[in-house]
PDB file of C-alpha atoms and ligand atoms in Angstrom:
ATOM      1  CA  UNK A   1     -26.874  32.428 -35.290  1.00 67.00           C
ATOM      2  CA  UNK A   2     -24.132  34.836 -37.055  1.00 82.00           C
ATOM      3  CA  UNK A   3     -20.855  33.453 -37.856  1.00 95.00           C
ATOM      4  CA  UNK A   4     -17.934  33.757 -36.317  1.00 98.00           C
ATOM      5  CA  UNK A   5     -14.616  33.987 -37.829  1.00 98.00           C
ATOM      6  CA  UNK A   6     -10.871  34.376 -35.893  1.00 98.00           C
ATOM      7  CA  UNK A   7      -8.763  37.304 -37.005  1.00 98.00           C
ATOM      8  CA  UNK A   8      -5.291  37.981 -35.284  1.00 95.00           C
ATOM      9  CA  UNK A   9      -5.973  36.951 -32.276  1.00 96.00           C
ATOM     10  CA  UNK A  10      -9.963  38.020 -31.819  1.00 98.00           C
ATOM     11  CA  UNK A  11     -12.957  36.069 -32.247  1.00 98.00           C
ATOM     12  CA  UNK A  12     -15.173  38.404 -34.375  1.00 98.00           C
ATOM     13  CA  UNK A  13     -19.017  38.542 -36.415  1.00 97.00           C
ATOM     14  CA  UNK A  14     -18.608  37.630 -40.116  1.00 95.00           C
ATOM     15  CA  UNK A  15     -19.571  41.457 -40.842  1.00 95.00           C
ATOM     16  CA  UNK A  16     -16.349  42.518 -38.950  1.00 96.00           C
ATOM     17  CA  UNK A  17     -13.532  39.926 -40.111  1.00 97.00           C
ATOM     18  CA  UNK A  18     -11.838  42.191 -42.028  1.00 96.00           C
ATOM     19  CA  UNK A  19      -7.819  42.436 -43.348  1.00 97.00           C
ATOM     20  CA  UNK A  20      -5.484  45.069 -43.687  1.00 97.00           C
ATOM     21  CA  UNK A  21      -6.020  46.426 -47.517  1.00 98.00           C
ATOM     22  CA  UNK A  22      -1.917  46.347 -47.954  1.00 98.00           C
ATOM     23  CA  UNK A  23      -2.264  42.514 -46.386  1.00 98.00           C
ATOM     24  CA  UNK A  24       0.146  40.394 -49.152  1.00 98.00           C
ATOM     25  CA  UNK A  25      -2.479  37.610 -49.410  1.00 98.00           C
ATOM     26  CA  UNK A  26      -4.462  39.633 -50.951  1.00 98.00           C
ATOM     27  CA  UNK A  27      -1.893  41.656 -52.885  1.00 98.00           C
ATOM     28  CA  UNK A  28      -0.002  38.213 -54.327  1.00 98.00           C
ATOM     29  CA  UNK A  29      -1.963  35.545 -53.005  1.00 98.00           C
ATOM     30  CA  UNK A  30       1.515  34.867 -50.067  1.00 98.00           C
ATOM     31  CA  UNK A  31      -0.531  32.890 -47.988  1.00 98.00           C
ATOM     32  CA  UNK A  32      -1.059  29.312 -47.528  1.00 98.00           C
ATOM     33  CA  UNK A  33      -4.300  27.913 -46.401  1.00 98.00           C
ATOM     34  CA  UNK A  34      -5.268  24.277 -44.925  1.00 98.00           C
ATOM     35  CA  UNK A  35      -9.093  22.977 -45.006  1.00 98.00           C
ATOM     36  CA  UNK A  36     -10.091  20.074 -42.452  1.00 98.00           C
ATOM     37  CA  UNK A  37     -13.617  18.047 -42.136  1.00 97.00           C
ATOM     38  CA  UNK A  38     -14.690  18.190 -39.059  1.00 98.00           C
ATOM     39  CA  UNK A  39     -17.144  15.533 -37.711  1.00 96.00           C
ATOM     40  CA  UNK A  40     -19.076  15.773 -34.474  1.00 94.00           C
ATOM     41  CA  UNK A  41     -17.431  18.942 -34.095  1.00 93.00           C
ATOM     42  CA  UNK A  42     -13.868  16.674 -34.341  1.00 96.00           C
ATOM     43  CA  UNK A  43     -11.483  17.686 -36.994  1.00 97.00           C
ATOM     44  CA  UNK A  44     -10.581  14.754 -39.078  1.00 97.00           C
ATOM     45  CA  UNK A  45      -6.367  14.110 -39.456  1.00 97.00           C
ATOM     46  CA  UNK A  46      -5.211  17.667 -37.753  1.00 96.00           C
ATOM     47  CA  UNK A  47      -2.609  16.414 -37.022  1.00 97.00           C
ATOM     48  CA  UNK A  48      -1.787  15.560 -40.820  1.00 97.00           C
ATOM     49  CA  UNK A  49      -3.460  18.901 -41.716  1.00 98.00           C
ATOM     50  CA  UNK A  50      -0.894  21.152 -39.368  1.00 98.00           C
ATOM     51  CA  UNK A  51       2.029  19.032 -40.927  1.00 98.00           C
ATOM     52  CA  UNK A  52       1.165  20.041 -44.003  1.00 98.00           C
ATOM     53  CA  UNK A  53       0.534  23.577 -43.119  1.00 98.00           C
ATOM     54  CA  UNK A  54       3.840  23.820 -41.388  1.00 98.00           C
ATOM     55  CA  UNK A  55       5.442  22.206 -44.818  1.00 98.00           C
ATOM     56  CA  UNK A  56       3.653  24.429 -47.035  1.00 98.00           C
ATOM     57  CA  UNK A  57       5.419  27.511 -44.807  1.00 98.00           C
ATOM     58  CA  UNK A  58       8.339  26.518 -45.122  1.00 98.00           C
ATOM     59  CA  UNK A  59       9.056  26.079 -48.391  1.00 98.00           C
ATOM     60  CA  UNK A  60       7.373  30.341 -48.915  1.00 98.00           C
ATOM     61  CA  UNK A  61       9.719  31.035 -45.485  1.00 98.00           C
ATOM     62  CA  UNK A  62       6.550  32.322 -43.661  1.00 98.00           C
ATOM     63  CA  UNK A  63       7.068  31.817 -39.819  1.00 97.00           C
ATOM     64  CA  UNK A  64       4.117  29.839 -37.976  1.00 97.00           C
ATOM     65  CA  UNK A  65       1.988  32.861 -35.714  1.00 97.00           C
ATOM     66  CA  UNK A  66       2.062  30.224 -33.041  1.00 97.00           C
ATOM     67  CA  UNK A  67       2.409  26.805 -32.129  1.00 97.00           C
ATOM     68  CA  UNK A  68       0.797  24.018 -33.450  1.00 97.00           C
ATOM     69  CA  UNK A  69      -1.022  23.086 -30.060  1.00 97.00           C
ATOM     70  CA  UNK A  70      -2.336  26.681 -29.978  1.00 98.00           C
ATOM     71  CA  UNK A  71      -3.476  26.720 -33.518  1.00 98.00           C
ATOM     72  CA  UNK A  72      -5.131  23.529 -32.414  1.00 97.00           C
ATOM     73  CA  UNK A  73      -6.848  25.401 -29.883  1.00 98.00           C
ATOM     74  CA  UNK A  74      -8.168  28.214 -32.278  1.00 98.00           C
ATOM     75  CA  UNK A  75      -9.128  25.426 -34.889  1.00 98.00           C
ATOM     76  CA  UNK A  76     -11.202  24.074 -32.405  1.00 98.00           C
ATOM     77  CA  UNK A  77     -12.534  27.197 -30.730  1.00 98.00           C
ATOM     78  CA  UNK A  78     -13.939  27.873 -34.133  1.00 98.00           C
ATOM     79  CA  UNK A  79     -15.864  25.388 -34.562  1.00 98.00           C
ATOM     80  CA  UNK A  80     -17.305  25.331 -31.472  1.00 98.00           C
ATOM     81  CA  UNK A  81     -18.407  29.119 -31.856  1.00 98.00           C
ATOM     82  CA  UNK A  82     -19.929  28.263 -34.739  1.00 98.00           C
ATOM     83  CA  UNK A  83     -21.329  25.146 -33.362  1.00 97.00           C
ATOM     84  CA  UNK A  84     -20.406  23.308 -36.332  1.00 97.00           C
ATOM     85  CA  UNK A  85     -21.153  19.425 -36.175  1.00 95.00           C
ATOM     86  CA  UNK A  86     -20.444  18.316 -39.632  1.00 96.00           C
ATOM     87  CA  UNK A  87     -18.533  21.006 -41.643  1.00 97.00           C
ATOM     88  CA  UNK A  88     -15.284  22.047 -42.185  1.00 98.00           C
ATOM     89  CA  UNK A  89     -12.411  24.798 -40.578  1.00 98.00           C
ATOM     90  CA  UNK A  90     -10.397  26.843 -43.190  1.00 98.00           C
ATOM     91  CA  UNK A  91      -7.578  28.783 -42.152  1.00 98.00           C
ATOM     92  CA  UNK A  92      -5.187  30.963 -43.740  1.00 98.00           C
ATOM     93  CA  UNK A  93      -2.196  32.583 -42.843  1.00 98.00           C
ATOM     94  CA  UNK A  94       0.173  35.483 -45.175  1.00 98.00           C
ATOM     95  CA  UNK A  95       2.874  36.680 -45.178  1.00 98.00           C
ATOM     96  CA  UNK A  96       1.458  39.582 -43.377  1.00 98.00           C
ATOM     97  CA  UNK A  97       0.613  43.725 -43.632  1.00 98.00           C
ATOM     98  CA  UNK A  98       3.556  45.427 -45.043  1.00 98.00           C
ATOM     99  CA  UNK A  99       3.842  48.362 -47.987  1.00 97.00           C
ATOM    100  CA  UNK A 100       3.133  47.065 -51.367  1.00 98.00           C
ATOM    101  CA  UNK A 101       6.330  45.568 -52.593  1.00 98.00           C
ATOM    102  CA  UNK A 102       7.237  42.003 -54.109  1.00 98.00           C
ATOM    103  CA  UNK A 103      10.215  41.404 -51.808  1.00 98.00           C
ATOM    104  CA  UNK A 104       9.983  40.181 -48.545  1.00 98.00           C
ATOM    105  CA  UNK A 105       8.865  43.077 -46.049  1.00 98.00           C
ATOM    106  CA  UNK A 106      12.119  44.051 -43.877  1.00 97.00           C
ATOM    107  CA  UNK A 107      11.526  43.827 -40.697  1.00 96.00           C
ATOM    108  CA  UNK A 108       9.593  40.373 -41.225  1.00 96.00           C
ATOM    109  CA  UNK A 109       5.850  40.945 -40.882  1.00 98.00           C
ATOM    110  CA  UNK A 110       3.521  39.469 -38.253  1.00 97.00           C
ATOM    111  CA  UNK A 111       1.859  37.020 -40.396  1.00 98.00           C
ATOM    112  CA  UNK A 112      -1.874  37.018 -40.320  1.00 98.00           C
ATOM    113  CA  UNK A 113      -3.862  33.945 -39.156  1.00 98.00           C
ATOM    114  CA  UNK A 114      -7.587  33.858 -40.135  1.00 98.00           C
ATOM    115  CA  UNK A 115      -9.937  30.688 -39.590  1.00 98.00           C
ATOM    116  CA  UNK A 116     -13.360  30.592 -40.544  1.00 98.00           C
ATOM    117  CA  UNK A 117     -15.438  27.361 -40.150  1.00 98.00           C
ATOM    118  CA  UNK A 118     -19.133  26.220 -41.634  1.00 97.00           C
ATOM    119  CA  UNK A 119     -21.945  23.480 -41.932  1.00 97.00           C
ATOM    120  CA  UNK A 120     -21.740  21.254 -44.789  1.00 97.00           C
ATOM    121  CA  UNK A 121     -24.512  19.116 -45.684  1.00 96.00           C
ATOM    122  CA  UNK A 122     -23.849  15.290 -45.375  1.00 94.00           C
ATOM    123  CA  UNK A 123     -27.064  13.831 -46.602  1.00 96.00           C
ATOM    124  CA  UNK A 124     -26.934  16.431 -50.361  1.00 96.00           C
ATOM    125  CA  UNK A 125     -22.766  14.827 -50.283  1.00 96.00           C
ATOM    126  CA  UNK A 126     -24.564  11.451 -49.841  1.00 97.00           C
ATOM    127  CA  UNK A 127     -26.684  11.979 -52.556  1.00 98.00           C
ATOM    128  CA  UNK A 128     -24.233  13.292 -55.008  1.00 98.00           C
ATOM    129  CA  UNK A 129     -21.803  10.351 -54.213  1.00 98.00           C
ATOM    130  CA  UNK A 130     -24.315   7.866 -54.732  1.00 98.00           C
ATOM    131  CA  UNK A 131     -25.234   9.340 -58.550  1.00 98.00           C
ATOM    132  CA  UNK A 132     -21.449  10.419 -59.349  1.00 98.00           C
ATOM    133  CA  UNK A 133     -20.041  13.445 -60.439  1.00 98.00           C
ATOM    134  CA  UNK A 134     -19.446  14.652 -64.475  1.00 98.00           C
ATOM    135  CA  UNK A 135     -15.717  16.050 -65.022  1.00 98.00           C
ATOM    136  CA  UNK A 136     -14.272  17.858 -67.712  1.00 98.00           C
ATOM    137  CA  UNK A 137     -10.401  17.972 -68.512  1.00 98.00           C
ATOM    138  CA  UNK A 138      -8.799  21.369 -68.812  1.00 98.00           C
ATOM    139  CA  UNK A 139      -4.911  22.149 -69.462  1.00 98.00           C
ATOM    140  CA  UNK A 140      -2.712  22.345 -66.435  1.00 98.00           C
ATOM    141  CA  UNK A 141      -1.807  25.930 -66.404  1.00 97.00           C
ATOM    142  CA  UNK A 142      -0.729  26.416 -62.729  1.00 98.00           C
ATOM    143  CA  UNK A 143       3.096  26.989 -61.871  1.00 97.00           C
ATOM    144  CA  UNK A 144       5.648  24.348 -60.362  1.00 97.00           C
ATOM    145  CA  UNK A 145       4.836  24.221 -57.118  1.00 98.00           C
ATOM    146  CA  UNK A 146       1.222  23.426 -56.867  1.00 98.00           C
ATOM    147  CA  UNK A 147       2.311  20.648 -53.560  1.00 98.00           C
ATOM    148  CA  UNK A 148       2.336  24.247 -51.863  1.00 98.00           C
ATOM    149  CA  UNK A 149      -1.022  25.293 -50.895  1.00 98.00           C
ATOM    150  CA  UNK A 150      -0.794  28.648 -51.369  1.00 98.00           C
ATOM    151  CA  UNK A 151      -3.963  30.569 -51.879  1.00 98.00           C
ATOM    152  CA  UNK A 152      -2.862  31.512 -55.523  1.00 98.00           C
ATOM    153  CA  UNK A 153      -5.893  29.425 -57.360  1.00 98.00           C
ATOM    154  CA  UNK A 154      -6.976  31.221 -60.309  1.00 98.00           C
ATOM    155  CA  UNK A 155      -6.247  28.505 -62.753  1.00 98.00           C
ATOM    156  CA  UNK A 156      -8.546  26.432 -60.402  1.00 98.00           C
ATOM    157  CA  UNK A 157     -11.126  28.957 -60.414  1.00 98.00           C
ATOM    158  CA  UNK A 158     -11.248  28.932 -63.771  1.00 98.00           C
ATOM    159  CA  UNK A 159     -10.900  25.483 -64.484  1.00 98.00           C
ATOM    160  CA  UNK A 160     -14.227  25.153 -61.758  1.00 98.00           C
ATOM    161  CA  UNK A 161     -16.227  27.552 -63.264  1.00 98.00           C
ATOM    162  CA  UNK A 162     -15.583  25.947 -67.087  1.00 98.00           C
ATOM    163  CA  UNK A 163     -16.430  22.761 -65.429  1.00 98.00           C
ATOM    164  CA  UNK A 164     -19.792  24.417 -64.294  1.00 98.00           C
ATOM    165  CA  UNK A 165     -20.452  25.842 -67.148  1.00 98.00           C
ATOM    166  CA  UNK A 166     -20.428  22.607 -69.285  1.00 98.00           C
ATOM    167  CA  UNK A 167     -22.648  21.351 -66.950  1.00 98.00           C
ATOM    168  CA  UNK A 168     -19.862  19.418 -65.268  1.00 98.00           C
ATOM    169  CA  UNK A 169     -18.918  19.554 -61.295  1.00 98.00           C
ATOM    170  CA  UNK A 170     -15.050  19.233 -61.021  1.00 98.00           C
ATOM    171  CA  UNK A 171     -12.106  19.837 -63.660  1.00 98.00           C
ATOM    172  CA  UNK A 172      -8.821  17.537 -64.007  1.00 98.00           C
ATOM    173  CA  UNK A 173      -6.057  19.149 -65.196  1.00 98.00           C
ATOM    174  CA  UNK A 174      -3.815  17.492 -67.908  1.00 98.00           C
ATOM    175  CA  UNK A 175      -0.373  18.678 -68.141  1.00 97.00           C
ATOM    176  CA  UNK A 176       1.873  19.313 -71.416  1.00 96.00           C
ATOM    177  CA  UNK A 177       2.793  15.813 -71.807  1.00 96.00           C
ATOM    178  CA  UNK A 178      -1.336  14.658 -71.704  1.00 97.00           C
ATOM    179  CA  UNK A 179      -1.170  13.280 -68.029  1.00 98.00           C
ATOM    180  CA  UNK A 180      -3.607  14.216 -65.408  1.00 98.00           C
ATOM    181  CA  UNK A 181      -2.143  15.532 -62.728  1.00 98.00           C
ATOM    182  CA  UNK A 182      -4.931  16.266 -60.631  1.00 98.00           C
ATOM    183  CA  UNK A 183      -8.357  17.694 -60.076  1.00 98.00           C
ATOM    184  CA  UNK A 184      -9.179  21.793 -58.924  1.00 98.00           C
ATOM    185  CA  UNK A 185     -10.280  20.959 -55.646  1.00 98.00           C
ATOM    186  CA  UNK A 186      -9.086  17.293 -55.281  1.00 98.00           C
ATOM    187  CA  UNK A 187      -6.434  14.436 -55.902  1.00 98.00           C
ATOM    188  CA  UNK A 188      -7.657  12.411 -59.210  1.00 98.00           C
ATOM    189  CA  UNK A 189      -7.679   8.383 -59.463  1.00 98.00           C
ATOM    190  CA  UNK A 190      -8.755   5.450 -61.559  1.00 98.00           C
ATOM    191  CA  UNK A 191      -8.918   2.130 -61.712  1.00 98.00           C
ATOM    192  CA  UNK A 192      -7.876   0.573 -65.105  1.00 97.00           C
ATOM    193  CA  UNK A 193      -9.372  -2.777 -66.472  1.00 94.00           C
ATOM    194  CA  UNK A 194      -6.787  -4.995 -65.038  1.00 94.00           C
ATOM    195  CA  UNK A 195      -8.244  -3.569 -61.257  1.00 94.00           C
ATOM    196  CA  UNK A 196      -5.085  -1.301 -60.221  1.00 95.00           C
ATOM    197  CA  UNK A 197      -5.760   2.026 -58.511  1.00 97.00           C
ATOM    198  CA  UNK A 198      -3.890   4.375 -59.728  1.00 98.00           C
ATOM    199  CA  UNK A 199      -3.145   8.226 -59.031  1.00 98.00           C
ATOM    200  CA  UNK A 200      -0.392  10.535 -59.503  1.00 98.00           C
ATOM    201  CA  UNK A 201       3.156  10.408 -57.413  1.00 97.00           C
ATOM    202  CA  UNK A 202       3.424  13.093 -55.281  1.00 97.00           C
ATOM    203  CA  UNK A 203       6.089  15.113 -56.947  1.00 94.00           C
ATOM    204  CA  UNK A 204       5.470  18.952 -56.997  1.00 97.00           C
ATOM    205  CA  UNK A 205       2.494  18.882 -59.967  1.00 97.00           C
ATOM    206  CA  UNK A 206       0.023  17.742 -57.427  1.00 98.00           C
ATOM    207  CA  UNK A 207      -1.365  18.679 -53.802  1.00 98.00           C
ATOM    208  CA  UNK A 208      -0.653  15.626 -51.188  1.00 98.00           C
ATOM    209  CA  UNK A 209      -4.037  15.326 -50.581  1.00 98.00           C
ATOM    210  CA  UNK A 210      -4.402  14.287 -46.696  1.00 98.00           C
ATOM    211  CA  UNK A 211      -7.768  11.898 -48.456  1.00 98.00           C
ATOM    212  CA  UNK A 212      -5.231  10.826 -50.513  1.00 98.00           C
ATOM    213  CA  UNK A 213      -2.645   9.282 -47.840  1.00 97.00           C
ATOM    214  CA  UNK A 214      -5.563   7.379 -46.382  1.00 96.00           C
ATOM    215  CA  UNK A 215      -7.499   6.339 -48.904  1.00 97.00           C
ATOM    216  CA  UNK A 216      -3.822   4.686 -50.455  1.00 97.00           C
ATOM    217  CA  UNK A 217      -3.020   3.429 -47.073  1.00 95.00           C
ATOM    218  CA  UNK A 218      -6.875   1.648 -46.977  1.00 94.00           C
ATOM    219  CA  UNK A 219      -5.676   0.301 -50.280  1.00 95.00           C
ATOM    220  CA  UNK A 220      -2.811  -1.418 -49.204  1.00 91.00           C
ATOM    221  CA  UNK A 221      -4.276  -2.289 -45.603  1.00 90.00           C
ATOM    222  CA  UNK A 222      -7.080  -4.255 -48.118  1.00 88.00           C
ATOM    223  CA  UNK A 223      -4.591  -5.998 -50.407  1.00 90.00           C
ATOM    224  CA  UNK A 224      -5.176  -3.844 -53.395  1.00 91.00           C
ATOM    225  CA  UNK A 225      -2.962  -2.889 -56.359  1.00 92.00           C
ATOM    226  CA  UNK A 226      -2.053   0.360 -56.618  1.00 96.00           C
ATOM    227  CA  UNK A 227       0.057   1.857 -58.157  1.00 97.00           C
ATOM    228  CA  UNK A 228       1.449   5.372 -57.770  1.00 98.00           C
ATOM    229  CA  UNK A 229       2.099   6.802 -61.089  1.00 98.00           C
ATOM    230  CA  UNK A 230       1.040   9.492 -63.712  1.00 98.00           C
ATOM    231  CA  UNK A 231      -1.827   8.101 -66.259  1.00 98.00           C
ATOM    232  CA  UNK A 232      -2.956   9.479 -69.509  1.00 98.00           C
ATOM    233  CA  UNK A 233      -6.069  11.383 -70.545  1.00 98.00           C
ATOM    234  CA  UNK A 234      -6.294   8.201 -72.518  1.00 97.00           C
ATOM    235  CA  UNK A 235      -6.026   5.745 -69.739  1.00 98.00           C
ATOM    236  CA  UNK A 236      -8.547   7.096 -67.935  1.00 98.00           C
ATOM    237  CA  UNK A 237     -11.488   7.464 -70.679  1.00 98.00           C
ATOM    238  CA  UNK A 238     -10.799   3.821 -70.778  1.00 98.00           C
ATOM    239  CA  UNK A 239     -10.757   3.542 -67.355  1.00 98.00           C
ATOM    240  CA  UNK A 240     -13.338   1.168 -65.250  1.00 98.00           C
ATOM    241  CA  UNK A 241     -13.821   3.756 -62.351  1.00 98.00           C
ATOM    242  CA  UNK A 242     -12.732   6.894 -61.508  1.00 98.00           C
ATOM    243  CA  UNK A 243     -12.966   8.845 -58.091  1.00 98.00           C
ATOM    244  CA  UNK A 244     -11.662  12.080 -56.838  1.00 98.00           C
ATOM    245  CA  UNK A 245     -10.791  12.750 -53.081  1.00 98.00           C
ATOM    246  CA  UNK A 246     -10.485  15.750 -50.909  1.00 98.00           C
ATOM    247  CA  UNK A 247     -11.535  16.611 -47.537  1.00 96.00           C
ATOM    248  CA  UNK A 248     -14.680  18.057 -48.288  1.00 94.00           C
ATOM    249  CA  UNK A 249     -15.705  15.474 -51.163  1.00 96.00           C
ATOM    250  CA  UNK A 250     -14.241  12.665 -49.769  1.00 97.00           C
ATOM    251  CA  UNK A 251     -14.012   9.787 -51.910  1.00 98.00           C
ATOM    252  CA  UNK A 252     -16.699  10.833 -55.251  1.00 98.00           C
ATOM    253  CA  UNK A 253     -16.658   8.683 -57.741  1.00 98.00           C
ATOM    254  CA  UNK A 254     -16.522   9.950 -61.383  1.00 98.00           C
ATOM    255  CA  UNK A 255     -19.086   8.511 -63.983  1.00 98.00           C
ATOM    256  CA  UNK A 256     -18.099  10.716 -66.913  1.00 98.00           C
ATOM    257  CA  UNK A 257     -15.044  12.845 -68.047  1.00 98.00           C
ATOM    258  CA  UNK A 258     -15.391  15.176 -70.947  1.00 98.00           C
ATOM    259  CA  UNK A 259     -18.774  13.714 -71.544  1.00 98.00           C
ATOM    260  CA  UNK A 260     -17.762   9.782 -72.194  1.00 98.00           C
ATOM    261  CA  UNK A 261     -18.823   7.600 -69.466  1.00 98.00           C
ATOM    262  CA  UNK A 262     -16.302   5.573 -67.585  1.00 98.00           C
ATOM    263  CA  UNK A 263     -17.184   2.294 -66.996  1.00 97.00           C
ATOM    264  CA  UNK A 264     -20.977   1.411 -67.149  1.00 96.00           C
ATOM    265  CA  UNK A 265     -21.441   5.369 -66.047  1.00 98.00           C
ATOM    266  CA  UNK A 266     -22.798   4.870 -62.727  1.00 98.00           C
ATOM    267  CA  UNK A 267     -20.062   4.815 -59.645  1.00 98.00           C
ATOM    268  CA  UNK A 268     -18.436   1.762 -59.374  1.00 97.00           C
ATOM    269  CA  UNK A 269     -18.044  -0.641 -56.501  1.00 97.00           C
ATOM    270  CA  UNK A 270     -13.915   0.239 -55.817  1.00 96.00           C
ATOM    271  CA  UNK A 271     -14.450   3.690 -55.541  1.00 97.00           C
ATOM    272  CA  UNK A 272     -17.842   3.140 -53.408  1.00 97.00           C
ATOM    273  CA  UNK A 273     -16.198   0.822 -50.881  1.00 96.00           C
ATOM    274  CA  UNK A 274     -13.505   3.308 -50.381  1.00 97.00           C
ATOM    275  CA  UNK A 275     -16.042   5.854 -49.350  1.00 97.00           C
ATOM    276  CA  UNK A 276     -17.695   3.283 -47.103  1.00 96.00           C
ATOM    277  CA  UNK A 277     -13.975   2.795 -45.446  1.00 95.00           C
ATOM    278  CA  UNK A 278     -13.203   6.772 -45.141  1.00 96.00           C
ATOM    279  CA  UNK A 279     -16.438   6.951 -43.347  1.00 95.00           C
ATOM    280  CA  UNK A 280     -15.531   4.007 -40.936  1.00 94.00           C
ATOM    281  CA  UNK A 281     -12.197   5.757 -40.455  1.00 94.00           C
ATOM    282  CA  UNK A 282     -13.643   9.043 -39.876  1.00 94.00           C
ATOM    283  CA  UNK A 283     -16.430   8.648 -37.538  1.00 91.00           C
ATOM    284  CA  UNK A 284     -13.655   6.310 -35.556  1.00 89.00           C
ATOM    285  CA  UNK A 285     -11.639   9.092 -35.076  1.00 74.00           C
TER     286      UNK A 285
HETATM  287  N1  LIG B   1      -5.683  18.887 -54.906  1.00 84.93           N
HETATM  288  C1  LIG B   1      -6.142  20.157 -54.851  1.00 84.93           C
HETATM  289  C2  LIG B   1      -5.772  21.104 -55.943  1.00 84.93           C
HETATM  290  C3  LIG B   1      -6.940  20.583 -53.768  1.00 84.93           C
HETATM  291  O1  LIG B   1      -7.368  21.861 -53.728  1.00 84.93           O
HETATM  292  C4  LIG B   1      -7.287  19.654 -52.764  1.00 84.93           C
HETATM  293  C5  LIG B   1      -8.120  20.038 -51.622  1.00 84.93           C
HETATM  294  O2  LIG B   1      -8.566  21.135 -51.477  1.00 84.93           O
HETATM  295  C6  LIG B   1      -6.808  18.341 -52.870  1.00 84.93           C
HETATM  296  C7  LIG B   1      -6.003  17.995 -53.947  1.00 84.93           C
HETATM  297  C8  LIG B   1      -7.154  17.301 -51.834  1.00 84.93           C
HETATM  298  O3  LIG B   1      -6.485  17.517 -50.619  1.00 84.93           O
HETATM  299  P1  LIG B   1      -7.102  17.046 -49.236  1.00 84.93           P
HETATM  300  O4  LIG B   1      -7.405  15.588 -49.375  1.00 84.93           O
HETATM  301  O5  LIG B   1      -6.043  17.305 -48.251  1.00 84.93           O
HETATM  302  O6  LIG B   1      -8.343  17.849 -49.015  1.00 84.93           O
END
């Protein structure tokens, strides 16, 4: 079955989803983009996801190409083309097509809306969670506003592939000050030795992870300390358990980070049972 992605307004084949060459996501990266699990063909928290989006508009002034119901509707009519069960739904949307020029384009450009959707495999994210992933630390090189989430993700890119290429499967970034702030692709916790969660505030050096909002309210809803607060490289070699979370990885607990094994080096039962719990409050809907 070919894929089917949503351009301006037409459902098309992969092969013809195409943009505008002048289009100023991919001139400056002036688009924002959103990525949701979807379960049973369900999106998980859209409505947290669409919040977000609309925030994340906002603060680049980029008007919304339609309502939030209707975007619903195209989220949805995504995945259904592409018959997606367990996957996820990406969508962007720029600032639009105008001549190649930093300022905003005068009259305002349509923005463009794309949305793409595809399988992912729950029983290899299983198996991955169950062994833990290796992560590396790299310096925080992205600009101020990384709670935007603008498309602009070079230093993540790059932080991924060095992760890779040390044999690693996720980066955390450490800012100037030698705090974490957060992973490339997801919010970064730990659990220190006295037992209290901790991960970053969200101030503007981290994403607000949608994960992240639940996983700290299943944290409090469980009677657990945590503690919302930036923590060292330092604190976190010594740390008992690490875990990342995004939408795609869920909760994945870290066994290493640059090569020194946290905790015994297997995944530890915190970040385990807070998988379990996402998955209860997933399939729930
Ligand atoms: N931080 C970064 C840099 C991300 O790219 C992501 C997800 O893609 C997250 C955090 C986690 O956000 P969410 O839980 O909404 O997927």
């Amino acid at each position: 079955m070919s894929r089917i992605a949503y351009v301006d307004g037409r459902y098309l084949p992969f092969r013809e989803a195409k943009i505008h060459v002048e289009d100023r996501g991919y001139q400056f990266s002036d688009a924002v983009y959103e990525v949701c699990e979807v379960r049973g063909g369900r999106l998980i928290d859209e409505r947290r996801h669409i919040e977000r989006l609309q925030r994340s508009l906002g603060a680049l002034r980029i008007g919304m190409p339609m309502s939030p119901r209707a975007l619903g509707v195209v989220l949805r009519e995504v995945v259904a083309r592409n018959r997606i069960g367990y996957g996820l739904v990406y969508l962007q949307i720029s600032r639009g097509v105008a001549r190649r020029d930093l300022a905003f384009p005068v009259p305002e450009a349509a923005p463009t809306l794309v949305v793409t959707a595809r399988l992912l495999n729950l029983a290899r994210n299983e198996a991955l969670a169950a062994k833990g992933i290796a992560v590396i630390s790299v310096p925080d090189t992205r600009w101020g506003r990384v709670d935007i989430k603008t498309v602009g993700l070079l230093p993540n890119v790059l932080a991924r592939q060095a992760a890779i290429d040390r044999g690693a499967r996720e980066a955390w970034f450490v800012d100037k000050d030698g705090f974490v702030t957060e992973g490339a692709s997801a919010n970064a916790w730990i659990v220190t030795d006295g037992g209290a969660l901790l991960t970053r505030h969200a101030d503007h050096a981290i994403l607000r992870g949608i994960t992240r909002m639940v996983v700290l309210d299943a944290i409090k809803a469980q009677g657990l300390t945590v503690e919302e607060r930036a923590f060292t490289l330092a604190e976190a070699y010594a740390a008992r358990e690490a875990f990342v979370t995004s939408a795609t990885q869920l909760v994945m607990p870290v066994v290493s980070i640059d090569g020194r094994p946290i905790g015994d080096g297997k995944p530890g039962p915190v970040a385990t049972a807070l998988r379990r719990e996402f998955h209860r409050y997933a399939e729930a809907g």
